[in-house]
Coordinates of C-alpha atoms (C1' of nucleotides) in Angstrom, one line a residue:
Chain A
M1 CA 15.0 -5.3 15.0
S2 CA 11.8 -6.9 16.3
L3 CA 13.3 -10.4 16.9
K4 CA 15.8 -9.3 19.6
H5 CA 13.1 -7.4 21.3
A6 CA 10.7 -10.4 21.2
L7 CA 13.5 -12.4 22.8
L8 CA 14.0 -9.7 25.5
G9 CA 10.2 -9.8 26.1
F10 CA 10.2 -13.5 26.7
I11 CA 13.4 -13.4 28.9
N12 CA 11.7 -10.7 30.8
Y13 CA 9.2 -13.4 31.9
G14 CA 12.1 -15.3 33.5
P15 CA 15.5 -16.7 32.7
M16 CA 15.5 -19.0 29.7
T17 CA 17.7 -20.9 27.2
G18 CA 17.6 -20.5 23.5
Y19 CA 15.9 -23.8 23.1
E20 CA 13.1 -22.8 25.5
L21 CA 12.7 -19.5 23.7
K22 CA 12.1 -21.4 20.5
K23 CA 9.3 -23.3 22.2
F24 CA 7.7 -20.1 23.4
F25 CA 7.9 -18.7 19.9
D26 CA 6.3 -21.8 18.4
T27 CA 3.5 -21.9 21.0
S28 CA 2.6 -18.4 21.5
V29 CA 3.7 -16.0 18.8
A30 CA 3.9 -18.3 15.8
H31 CA 0.8 -16.7 14.2
F32 CA 2.6 -13.4 13.8
W33 CA 6.3 -14.2 14.2
N34 CA 8.6 -17.1 13.5
A35 CA 12.2 -17.6 14.6
E36 CA 14.6 -20.5 13.9
L37 CA 17.0 -21.7 16.4
S38 CA 19.8 -20.9 14.0
Q39 CA 18.7 -17.2 14.3
I40 CA 18.0 -17.2 18.0
Y41 CA 21.4 -18.4 19.2
P42 CA 23.4 -15.7 17.5
A43 CA 20.9 -13.1 18.5
L44 CA 21.3 -14.1 22.1
K45 CA 25.0 -13.7 21.8
Q46 CA 24.5 -10.2 20.4
L47 CA 22.1 -9.3 23.2
E48 CA 24.7 -10.5 25.6
G49 CA 27.4 -8.4 23.9
D50 CA 25.2 -5.4 24.2
G51 CA 24.7 -6.0 27.9
L52 CA 21.0 -6.5 27.6
V53 CA 21.0 -10.0 28.9
E54 CA 23.4 -12.1 31.1
M55 CA 24.3 -15.7 30.6
K56 CA 25.0 -18.4 33.0
V57 CA 26.0 -21.9 32.1
D58 CA 23.9 -24.6 33.8
V59 CA 25.9 -27.7 34.0
Q60 CA 23.9 -30.9 33.8
E61 CA 25.1 -34.4 34.2
D62 CA 22.8 -36.5 32.0
R63 CA 22.0 -33.8 29.4
P64 CA 23.9 -31.2 27.4
N65 CA 24.8 -28.1 29.3
R66 CA 22.4 -25.2 28.9
K67 CA 23.0 -21.5 28.6
V68 CA 20.4 -19.7 30.7
Y69 CA 19.9 -16.0 29.7
S70 CA 18.4 -13.4 32.2
I71 CA 17.5 -9.9 31.4
T72 CA 19.5 -7.1 32.9
E73 CA 18.3 -3.6 34.0
S74 CA 19.7 -2.2 30.8
G75 CA 17.8 -4.8 28.9
R76 CA 14.5 -4.1 30.6
R77 CA 14.9 -0.4 29.9
E78 CA 15.7 -1.2 26.2
L79 CA 12.6 -3.4 26.0
I80 CA 10.2 -0.9 27.5
D81 CA 11.7 1.9 25.4
W82 CA 11.2 -0.1 22.2
L83 CA 7.7 -1.2 23.1
G84 CA 6.6 2.4 23.5
K85 CA 7.9 3.5 20.1
P86 CA 5.6 3.4 17.0
A87 CA 5.8 0.0 15.4
D88 CA 7.5 -0.5 12.1
R89 CA 5.4 -1.5 9.2
E90 CA 6.7 -4.3 7.1
Q91 CA 6.3 -4.0 3.4
V92 CA 3.2 -6.1 2.4
R93 CA 4.1 -9.1 0.1
E94 CA 1.3 -11.1 -1.2
P95 CA 2.1 -13.6 -3.9
I96 CA -1.6 -14.4 -4.3
L97 CA -2.2 -10.8 -5.4
I98 CA 0.4 -11.1 -8.1
K99 CA -1.5 -14.1 -9.4
V100 CA -4.7 -12.2 -9.3
F101 CA -3.2 -9.1 -10.8
F102 CA -2.0 -11.0 -13.9
G103 CA -5.0 -13.3 -13.8
S104 CA -6.0 -12.3 -17.3
S105 CA -3.4 -14.6 -18.6
L106 CA -5.1 -17.6 -17.0
S107 CA -8.2 -19.4 -17.9
K108 CA -11.2 -18.6 -15.7
Q109 CA -11.2 -22.0 -14.1
D110 CA -7.5 -21.9 -13.4
L111 CA -7.7 -18.6 -11.7
I112 CA -10.6 -19.7 -9.6
A113 CA -8.7 -22.9 -8.6
V114 CA -5.8 -20.8 -7.4
L115 CA -8.2 -18.5 -5.3
Q116 CA -10.1 -21.6 -4.0
N117 CA -6.8 -23.0 -2.8
C118 CA -6.0 -19.6 -1.1
A119 CA -9.5 -19.6 0.5
D120 CA -9.0 -23.1 1.8
E121 CA -5.7 -22.3 3.4
T122 CA -7.1 -19.1 4.9
R123 CA -10.1 -21.1 6.3
T124 CA -7.6 -23.5 8.0
A125 CA -5.8 -20.6 9.5
V126 CA -9.0 -19.1 10.9
T127 CA -9.9 -22.5 12.4
Y128 CA -6.5 -22.7 14.1
L129 CA -6.9 -19.2 15.5
E130 CA -10.3 -20.0 16.9
H131 CA -8.8 -22.9 18.9
A132 CA -6.0 -20.6 19.9
H133 CA -8.3 -18.4 22.1
L134 CA -9.1 -21.4 24.2
F135 CA -5.5 -22.6 24.2
V136 CA -4.2 -19.3 25.5
D137 CA -6.7 -19.3 28.3
K138 CA -5.5 -22.6 29.5
F139 CA -1.9 -21.9 28.9
V140 CA -1.6 -18.7 30.8
E141 CA -3.4 -20.3 33.7
A142 CA -1.1 -23.3 33.6
I143 CA 2.0 -21.3 33.6
G144 CA 0.7 -18.6 36.1
L145 CA 0.8 -15.7 33.7
Q146 CA -2.9 -14.8 33.9
Q147 CA -2.2 -11.1 33.7
E148 CA -0.9 -11.7 30.1
A149 CA -4.1 -13.2 28.9
L150 CA -5.6 -10.0 27.6
F151 CA -2.5 -9.1 25.5
W152 CA -2.1 -12.5 24.1
Q153 CA -5.8 -12.7 23.2
L154 CA -5.6 -9.4 21.5
T155 CA -2.9 -10.7 19.1
I156 CA -5.2 -13.6 18.2
D157 CA -8.1 -11.2 17.7
C158 CA -6.0 -9.4 15.1
G159 CA -5.1 -12.5 13.2
L160 CA -8.7 -13.7 13.2
K161 CA -10.1 -10.4 11.9
V162 CA -7.4 -10.1 9.2
H163 CA -7.7 -13.7 8.1
R164 CA -11.5 -13.6 8.1
A165 CA -11.3 -10.5 5.9
E166 CA -8.9 -12.3 3.6
L167 CA -11.3 -15.2 3.4
E168 CA -14.3 -13.0 2.7
W169 CA -12.2 -11.3 0.0
S170 CA -11.2 -14.6 -1.7
E171 CA -14.8 -15.8 -1.7
D172 CA -16.0 -12.5 -3.1
A173 CA -13.3 -12.6 -5.7
I174 CA -14.3 -16.0 -6.8
Q175 CA -17.8 -14.9 -7.3
K176 CA -16.8 -11.8 -9.3
I177 CA -14.6 -13.9 -11.5
K178 CA -17.3 -16.5 -12.1
T179 CA -19.7 -13.8 -13.4
A180 CA -17.1 -12.0 -15.4
D181 CA -17.1 -12.0 -19.2
D182 CA -15.1 -14.8 -20.7
S183 CA -13.4 -12.5 -23.1
I184 CA -11.1 -11.0 -20.5
F185 CA -9.4 -14.4 -19.8
E186 CA -6.5 -16.1 -21.6
N187 CA -5.4 -12.9 -23.0
E188 CA -2.8 -13.1 -25.6
Q189 CA -3.2 -9.7 -27.2
H190 CA -2.4 -6.8 -24.9
G191 CA -2.9 -3.1 -25.3
Y192 CA 0.5 -2.2 -26.6
D193 CA 3.6 -4.0 -27.8
G194 CA 6.3 -1.5 -28.3
V195 CA 8.6 0.7 -26.4
N196 CA 6.9 3.9 -27.5
D197 CA 3.6 2.7 -26.3
V198 CA 4.9 2.2 -22.8
R199 CA 6.2 5.7 -22.9
S200 CA 3.0 7.2 -23.9
A201 CA 1.3 5.1 -21.3
M202 CA 3.5 6.7 -18.6
E203 CA 2.5 10.1 -20.0
A204 CA -1.1 9.1 -19.8
L205 CA -0.5 8.1 -16.2
D206 CA 0.7 11.6 -15.4
R207 CA -2.4 13.1 -17.1
V208 CA -4.6 10.7 -15.0
K209 CA -2.8 11.6 -11.8
S210 CA -3.5 15.3 -12.3
L211 CA -7.2 14.6 -12.6
L212 CA -7.5 12.7 -9.4
P213 CA -8.7 14.3 -6.1
G214 CA -7.3 14.0 -2.6
T215 CA -3.6 14.8 -3.1
R216 CA -1.5 17.7 -4.1
Q217 CA -0.7 17.7 -7.8
T218 CA 2.7 17.4 -9.3
P219 CA 3.3 19.3 -12.5
S220 CA 5.3 16.5 -14.3
A221 CA 6.0 12.8 -14.2
R222 CA 7.3 11.3 -11.0
P223 CA 10.7 9.6 -11.4
C224 CA 12.1 6.5 -9.8
T225 CA 13.9 8.5 -7.1
K226 CA 14.1 8.1 -3.3
E227 CA 12.6 11.4 -2.5
N228 CA 9.1 10.9 -3.9
Q229 CA 8.9 7.3 -3.0
S230 CA 8.4 8.7 0.5
S231 CA 6.4 11.7 -0.5
R232 CA 3.7 9.4 -1.9
P233 CA 2.1 11.4 -4.6
L234 CA -1.1 10.2 -6.2
T235 CA -0.4 6.6 -6.6
F236 CA -1.6 4.1 -4.0
H237 CA 1.5 3.5 -2.1
C238 CA 0.3 2.5 1.3
S239 CA 2.5 0.5 3.4
K240 CA 5.3 2.7 4.5
G241 CA 5.4 5.5 7.1
A242 CA 2.8 8.3 6.9
Chain B
M1 CA 10.4 -16.3 -6.6
S2 CA 7.5 -14.0 -7.0
L3 CA 9.5 -11.0 -8.1
K4 CA 10.7 -12.6 -11.3
H5 CA 7.2 -13.7 -12.2
A6 CA 5.9 -10.2 -11.5
L7 CA 8.5 -8.8 -13.9
L8 CA 7.5 -11.4 -16.5
G9 CA 3.8 -10.4 -16.0
F10 CA 4.6 -6.8 -16.8
I11 CA 6.9 -7.6 -19.7
N12 CA 4.1 -9.7 -21.0
Y13 CA 2.0 -6.5 -21.5
G14 CA 4.7 -5.3 -23.8
P15 CA 8.5 -4.7 -24.1
M16 CA 9.9 -2.7 -21.3
T17 CA 13.1 -1.4 -19.6
G18 CA 14.0 -1.9 -16.0
Y19 CA 13.4 1.7 -15.3
E20 CA 9.9 1.4 -16.7
L21 CA 9.2 -1.7 -14.8
K22 CA 10.0 0.1 -11.6
K23 CA 7.4 2.7 -12.5
F24 CA 4.8 0.0 -13.1
F25 CA 5.7 -1.5 -9.7
D26 CA 5.3 1.9 -8.0
T27 CA 2.1 2.8 -9.6
S28 CA 0.1 -0.4 -9.8
V29 CA 1.4 -3.1 -7.4
A30 CA 3.0 -1.0 -4.6
H31 CA 0.2 -1.9 -2.2
F32 CA 1.2 -5.6 -2.2
W33 CA 4.7 -5.7 -3.6
N34 CA 7.7 -3.5 -3.7
A35 CA 10.9 -3.8 -5.8
E36 CA 13.9 -1.6 -6.0
L37 CA 15.9 -0.9 -9.2
S38 CA 18.9 -2.6 -7.6
Q39 CA 16.9 -5.7 -7.4
I40 CA 15.1 -5.4 -10.8
Y41 CA 18.3 -5.1 -12.9
P42 CA 20.0 -8.3 -11.8
A43 CA 16.6 -10.2 -11.9
L44 CA 16.3 -9.1 -15.6
K45 CA 19.7 -10.4 -16.3
Q46 CA 18.8 -13.8 -14.7
L47 CA 15.5 -14.0 -16.7
E48 CA 17.5 -13.3 -19.8
G49 CA 20.1 -16.0 -18.9
D50 CA 17.2 -18.4 -18.4
G51 CA 15.8 -17.6 -21.8
L52 CA 12.5 -16.2 -20.4
V53 CA 13.1 -12.7 -21.8
E54 CA 15.1 -11.2 -24.6
M55 CA 17.1 -8.0 -24.5
K56 CA 17.6 -5.4 -27.2
V57 CA 19.7 -2.3 -26.7
D58 CA 17.9 0.8 -27.8
V59 CA 20.5 3.4 -28.7
Q60 CA 19.4 7.0 -28.0
E61 CA 21.3 10.2 -28.8
D62 CA 20.3 12.6 -26.1
R63 CA 19.6 10.1 -23.4
P64 CA 21.3 7.1 -21.9
N65 CA 20.8 3.9 -23.9
R66 CA 18.0 1.6 -22.8
K67 CA 17.8 -2.1 -22.5
V68 CA 14.4 -3.2 -23.7
Y69 CA 13.2 -6.6 -22.6
S70 CA 10.6 -8.7 -24.3
I71 CA 9.0 -11.9 -23.2
T72 CA 9.8 -15.1 -25.1
E73 CA 7.5 -18.0 -25.7
S74 CA 9.3 -19.9 -23.0
G75 CA 8.8 -17.0 -20.7
R76 CA 5.1 -16.8 -21.4
R77 CA 4.8 -20.5 -20.7
E78 CA 6.7 -20.1 -17.4
L79 CA 4.5 -17.2 -16.4
I80 CA 1.3 -19.0 -17.0
D81 CA 2.6 -22.1 -15.4
W82 CA 3.6 -20.2 -12.2
L83 CA 0.3 -18.3 -12.1
G84 CA -1.7 -21.4 -12.1
K85 CA 0.2 -23.0 -9.2
P86 CA -1.1 -22.5 -5.6
A87 CA 0.4 -19.2 -4.1
D88 CA 3.1 -19.4 -1.5
R89 CA 2.1 -17.9 1.9
E90 CA 4.7 -15.6 3.4
Q91 CA 5.3 -15.9 7.1
V92 CA 3.4 -13.2 8.8
R93 CA 5.5 -10.6 10.7
E94 CA 3.7 -7.9 12.6
P95 CA 5.9 -5.8 14.9
I96 CA 2.8 -4.2 16.3
L97 CA 1.6 -7.5 17.6
I98 CA 5.0 -8.1 19.4
K99 CA 4.3 -4.7 21.2
V100 CA 0.8 -5.7 22.1
F101 CA 1.9 -9.2 23.2
F102 CA 4.4 -7.8 25.7
G103 CA 2.1 -4.8 26.4
S104 CA 1.9 -5.6 30.1
S105 CA 5.3 -4.0 30.5
L106 CA 4.1 -0.7 29.3
S107 CA 1.7 1.7 31.1
K108 CA -1.8 1.7 29.9
Q109 CA -1.4 5.1 28.2
D110 CA 1.8 4.2 26.4
L111 CA 0.3 1.1 25.0
I112 CA -2.8 3.0 23.8
A113 CA -0.5 5.6 22.2
V114 CA 1.3 2.9 20.2
L115 CA -2.0 1.4 19.1
Q116 CA -3.4 4.8 18.2
N117 CA -0.4 5.4 16.0
C118 CA -1.0 2.1 14.3
A119 CA -4.6 2.9 13.8
D120 CA -3.7 6.3 12.2
E121 CA -1.3 4.8 9.8
T122 CA -3.8 2.1 8.8
R123 CA -6.5 4.7 8.3
T124 CA -4.1 6.5 6.0
A125 CA -3.5 3.3 4.1
V126 CA -7.3 2.8 3.7
T127 CA -7.8 6.3 2.4
Y128 CA -5.1 5.7 -0.3
L129 CA -6.7 2.5 -1.3
E130 CA -10.1 4.2 -1.6
H131 CA -8.5 6.6 -4.1
A132 CA -6.8 3.7 -5.9
H133 CA -10.1 2.3 -7.2
L134 CA -10.7 5.5 -9.1
F135 CA -7.1 5.7 -10.1
V136 CA -7.0 2.2 -11.6
D137 CA -10.2 2.9 -13.6
K138 CA -8.6 6.0 -15.2
F139 CA -5.2 4.4 -15.6
V140 CA -6.2 1.2 -17.4
E141 CA -8.4 3.3 -19.7
A142 CA -5.5 5.7 -20.4
I143 CA -3.1 2.9 -21.3
G144 CA -5.7 0.8 -23.1
L145 CA -5.7 -2.2 -20.8
Q146 CA -9.3 -2.1 -19.9
Q147 CA -9.5 -5.9 -19.8
E148 CA -7.2 -5.7 -16.8
A149 CA -9.4 -3.5 -14.7
L150 CA -11.2 -6.3 -12.9
F151 CA -8.0 -8.1 -11.8
W152 CA -6.3 -4.9 -10.7
Q153 CA -9.4 -3.8 -8.7
L154 CA -9.6 -7.1 -7.0
T155 CA -6.1 -6.6 -5.6
I156 CA -7.2 -3.3 -4.1
D157 CA -10.4 -4.8 -2.7
C158 CA -8.1 -7.3 -0.8
G159 CA -6.0 -4.5 0.6
L160 CA -9.0 -2.5 1.6
K161 CA -10.7 -5.4 3.4
V162 CA -7.6 -6.4 5.2
H163 CA -6.6 -2.9 6.2
R164 CA -10.2 -2.1 7.3
A165 CA -10.1 -5.3 9.4
E166 CA -6.8 -4.2 10.9
L167 CA -8.2 -0.7 11.7
E168 CA -11.3 -2.2 13.3
W169 CA -9.0 -4.4 15.4
S170 CA -6.8 -1.6 16.6
E171 CA -9.9 0.5 17.6
D172 CA -11.4 -2.5 19.4
A173 CA -8.1 -3.2 21.1
I174 CA -7.8 0.4 22.3
Q175 CA -11.2 0.1 23.8
K176 CA -10.5 -3.2 25.5
I177 CA -7.3 -1.8 27.0
K178 CA -9.0 1.4 28.2
T179 CA -11.5 -0.6 30.2
A180 CA -8.9 -3.2 31.5
D181 CA -7.9 -3.3 35.1
D182 CA -4.9 -1.1 35.8
S183 CA -3.2 -3.8 37.7
I184 CA -2.2 -5.7 34.6
F185 CA 0.0 -2.9 33.4
E186 CA 3.6 -2.0 34.2
N187 CA 4.2 -5.4 35.4
E188 CA 7.5 -5.9 37.1
Q189 CA 6.8 -9.2 38.8
H190 CA 6.1 -12.1 36.5
G191 CA 4.8 -15.5 37.3
Y192 CA 8.1 -17.3 37.5
D193 CA 11.7 -16.4 37.6
G194 CA 13.8 -19.4 37.5
V195 CA 14.8 -22.2 35.1
N196 CA 12.8 -24.8 36.8
D197 CA 9.7 -22.8 36.5
V198 CA 10.0 -22.5 32.7
R199 CA 10.4 -26.3 32.6
S200 CA 7.3 -27.0 34.6
A201 CA 5.5 -24.4 32.4
M202 CA 6.5 -26.4 29.3
E203 CA 5.1 -29.5 31.0
A204 CA 1.9 -27.6 31.9
L205 CA 1.7 -26.7 28.2
D206 CA 1.7 -30.3 27.2
R207 CA -1.1 -31.1 29.7
V208 CA -3.0 -28.2 28.3
K209 CA -2.6 -29.4 24.8
S210 CA -4.0 -32.8 25.5
L211 CA -7.1 -31.1 26.9
L212 CA -7.9 -29.2 23.8
P213 CA -10.3 -30.2 21.1
G214 CA -9.9 -30.2 17.3
T215 CA -6.6 -31.9 16.7
R216 CA -5.0 -35.2 17.3
Q217 CA -3.3 -35.5 20.5
T218 CA 0.4 -36.2 21.0
P219 CA 1.4 -38.3 24.0
S220 CA 4.5 -36.2 25.0
A221 CA 6.1 -32.8 24.6
R222 CA 6.7 -31.6 21.1
P223 CA 10.4 -30.8 20.5
C224 CA 11.9 -28.1 18.4
T225 CA 12.4 -30.3 15.3
K226 CA 11.6 -29.9 11.7
E227 CA 9.1 -32.7 11.5
N228 CA 6.4 -31.5 13.8
Q229 CA 6.7 -27.9 12.7
S230 CA 5.0 -29.0 9.6
S231 CA 2.7 -31.4 11.4
R232 CA 1.2 -28.5 13.4
P233 CA 0.0 -30.1 16.5
L234 CA -2.2 -28.2 18.9
T235 CA -0.6 -24.8 18.9
F236 CA -1.9 -22.1 16.8
H237 CA 0.6 -22.2 13.9
C238 CA -1.2 -20.9 11.0
S239 CA 0.7 -19.4 8.3
K240 CA 2.4 -22.3 6.5
G241 CA 1.0 -24.8 4.2
A242 CA -2.0 -26.9 5.3
Chain C
dC1 C1' 23.8 26.6 -10.7
dT2 C1' 21.0 23.3 -8.6
dG3 C1' 18.1 19.7 -8.7
dA4 C1' 15.2 16.5 -11.3
dT5 C1' 15.0 13.1 -15.2
dC6 C1' 16.6 9.3 -17.7
dA7 C1' 19.1 5.0 -17.2
dT8 C1' 22.2 1.6 -15.7
dG9 C1' 24.4 -0.8 -12.4
dT10 C1' 27.7 -2.7 -8.0
dA11 C1' 28.6 -3.5 -3.1
dA12 C1' 27.6 -3.9 1.6
dC13 C1' 24.5 -5.1 4.7
dC14 C1' 20.4 -7.1 7.2
dT15 C1' 17.1 -10.7 8.0
dG16 C1' 15.6 -15.0 7.6
dT17 C1' 15.6 -20.1 5.9
dT18 C1' 17.8 -24.6 5.0
dA19 C1' 21.2 -27.7 5.5
dC20 C1' 24.8 -29.6 8.1
dA21 C1' 27.4 -31.1 12.5
dT22 C1' 27.7 -33.0 17.1
dG23 C1' 26.6 -36.0 20.8
dA24 C1' 24.5 -38.1 24.9
dT25 C1' 20.1 -40.0 26.5
dT26 C1' 15.7 -42.0 26.5
dC27 C1' 11.5 -44.0 24.6
dC28 C1' 9.4 -47.6 21.7
Chain D
dG1 C1' 18.3 -50.6 17.1
dG2 C1' 16.2 -46.5 15.5
dA3 C1' 13.8 -42.4 16.3
dA4 C1' 13.0 -38.6 19.2
dT5 C1' 14.7 -35.4 23.0
dC6 C1' 17.7 -32.1 24.7
dA7 C1' 21.0 -28.5 23.4
dT8 C1' 24.3 -26.0 21.0
dG9 C1' 25.9 -24.1 17.1
dT10 C1' 28.0 -22.9 11.8
dA11 C1' 27.7 -22.2 6.8
dA12 C1' 25.5 -21.4 2.7
dC13 C1' 22.0 -19.3 0.5
dA14 C1' 17.9 -16.3 -0.8
dG15 C1' 15.6 -12.1 -0.8
dG16 C1' 15.5 -7.4 0.0
dT17 C1' 17.2 -2.5 1.3
dT18 C1' 20.5 1.3 1.4
dA19 C1' 24.3 3.4 -0.2
dC20 C1' 27.3 4.5 -3.7
dA21 C1' 28.9 5.5 -8.6
dT22 C1' 28.3 7.4 -13.3
dG23 C1' 26.9 10.7 -16.5
dA24 C1' 24.1 13.3 -19.8
dT25 C1' 20.2 16.5 -20.4
dC26 C1' 16.6 19.7 -19.1
dA27 C1' 13.8 23.0 -16.3
dG28 C1' 13.6 26.7 -12.9

DNA sequence: CTGATCATGTAACCTGTTACATGATTCC
DNA sequence: GGAATCATGTAACAGGTTACATGATCAG
């Protein structure tokens, strides 16, 4: 549950309301985490129920009352404990790669247009992150959290590297597609079109697997069961725990 | 709804059952999309309800009956239509970056350990993807879908570039943290610890924003409303539409 | 006999997004 | 007067994961 720990992390800077937490999210971690108010408020209630934060109502005359949350000792322990544990990996989900994967159904120009659009958006993201470095410097100074600068900047470095890699990829991909043979596009006729063919394809897959290097071989087809999803045989599963 | 379109994409290769679709997911798109059987079966029912696929029961004596799905004309149109539209961007969510962001609460060595673990997992992912190139070549040949090779390989190229960038980042980050001043770690005392300070921090933020280049300035504080989430002022929002 | 394979599903749950509701104040 | 600000929430929905249920056959 990363959200609750991110909330704890901010509240650890100092007592805050849900509304203020939302601002912190939007101004400092939006490039790698988002949270809506409708998610923050119930999460704070749960943190309070677990004794990780304490709430005090701040009565105001001319504005709505505020609920100010502070971290407890138990909350600080929980935060430090969680921070020190290996990070979860979220399953990668990239709609653009679905489009590329099935790109043979499109015309060359349509596929390029989709990738061009992707490249443009990524370029925008890179530009924003380049500003962000400067922004963080000013911000941490303004709020007196200079010690945090290194850590905040590191998260931006990550976003920059990753987005630049994405951008490089999409530009490369466009080039490769441009120079590809026209015959592989707008494919109507595929390799097989019957149940038996899919079956023999799966058998072929097993033969291919046993030819490949680098992993222990399995004598027969891998089924769709829990066990070998995590054992990760020959196929290129790559986003869940080692 | 990327999942349904991915299903359509595979069924477009040829008639298939849910169980077979799961195998295709696990062997060829697992590095950028996952789908459980419990999600595939109802999705197929919906696709059928929408007239995008057709189902035929294949009665077998010695094994459970199968439901074989084929794509319809309408389904093929829907697929091509979706493929040609700009891809959605999923909100980035990186638990590891939350840990780095709040890294000042950890000891130097604990933070390095977390990043080391992240680097190791990423290295494993890179190794798998390196195998995957070879695997795809053999696989598409075995199932007679050679025309698909370029597209499938491109999706692996993307994963490789991105994961290598991540790996590079985590190694850099470890170095930067190693050489950082010890005083910024295990931070108990933060810059402010009262409500009023958070408020003045938010005001400081607004002053900072107006100093920054590259975007149109806003005269006053940005609130937590829908409208300017999409207008993306000065902060480094970067993962939603331009 | 145990466990894997083939094959289909349902139900509960978790996380997150969108829409809706309220209501005073302040800025243009 | 209308929009934005401050400040709190609820409800519905969407997407995905985990657990559970069934049941036959085949391999070790």
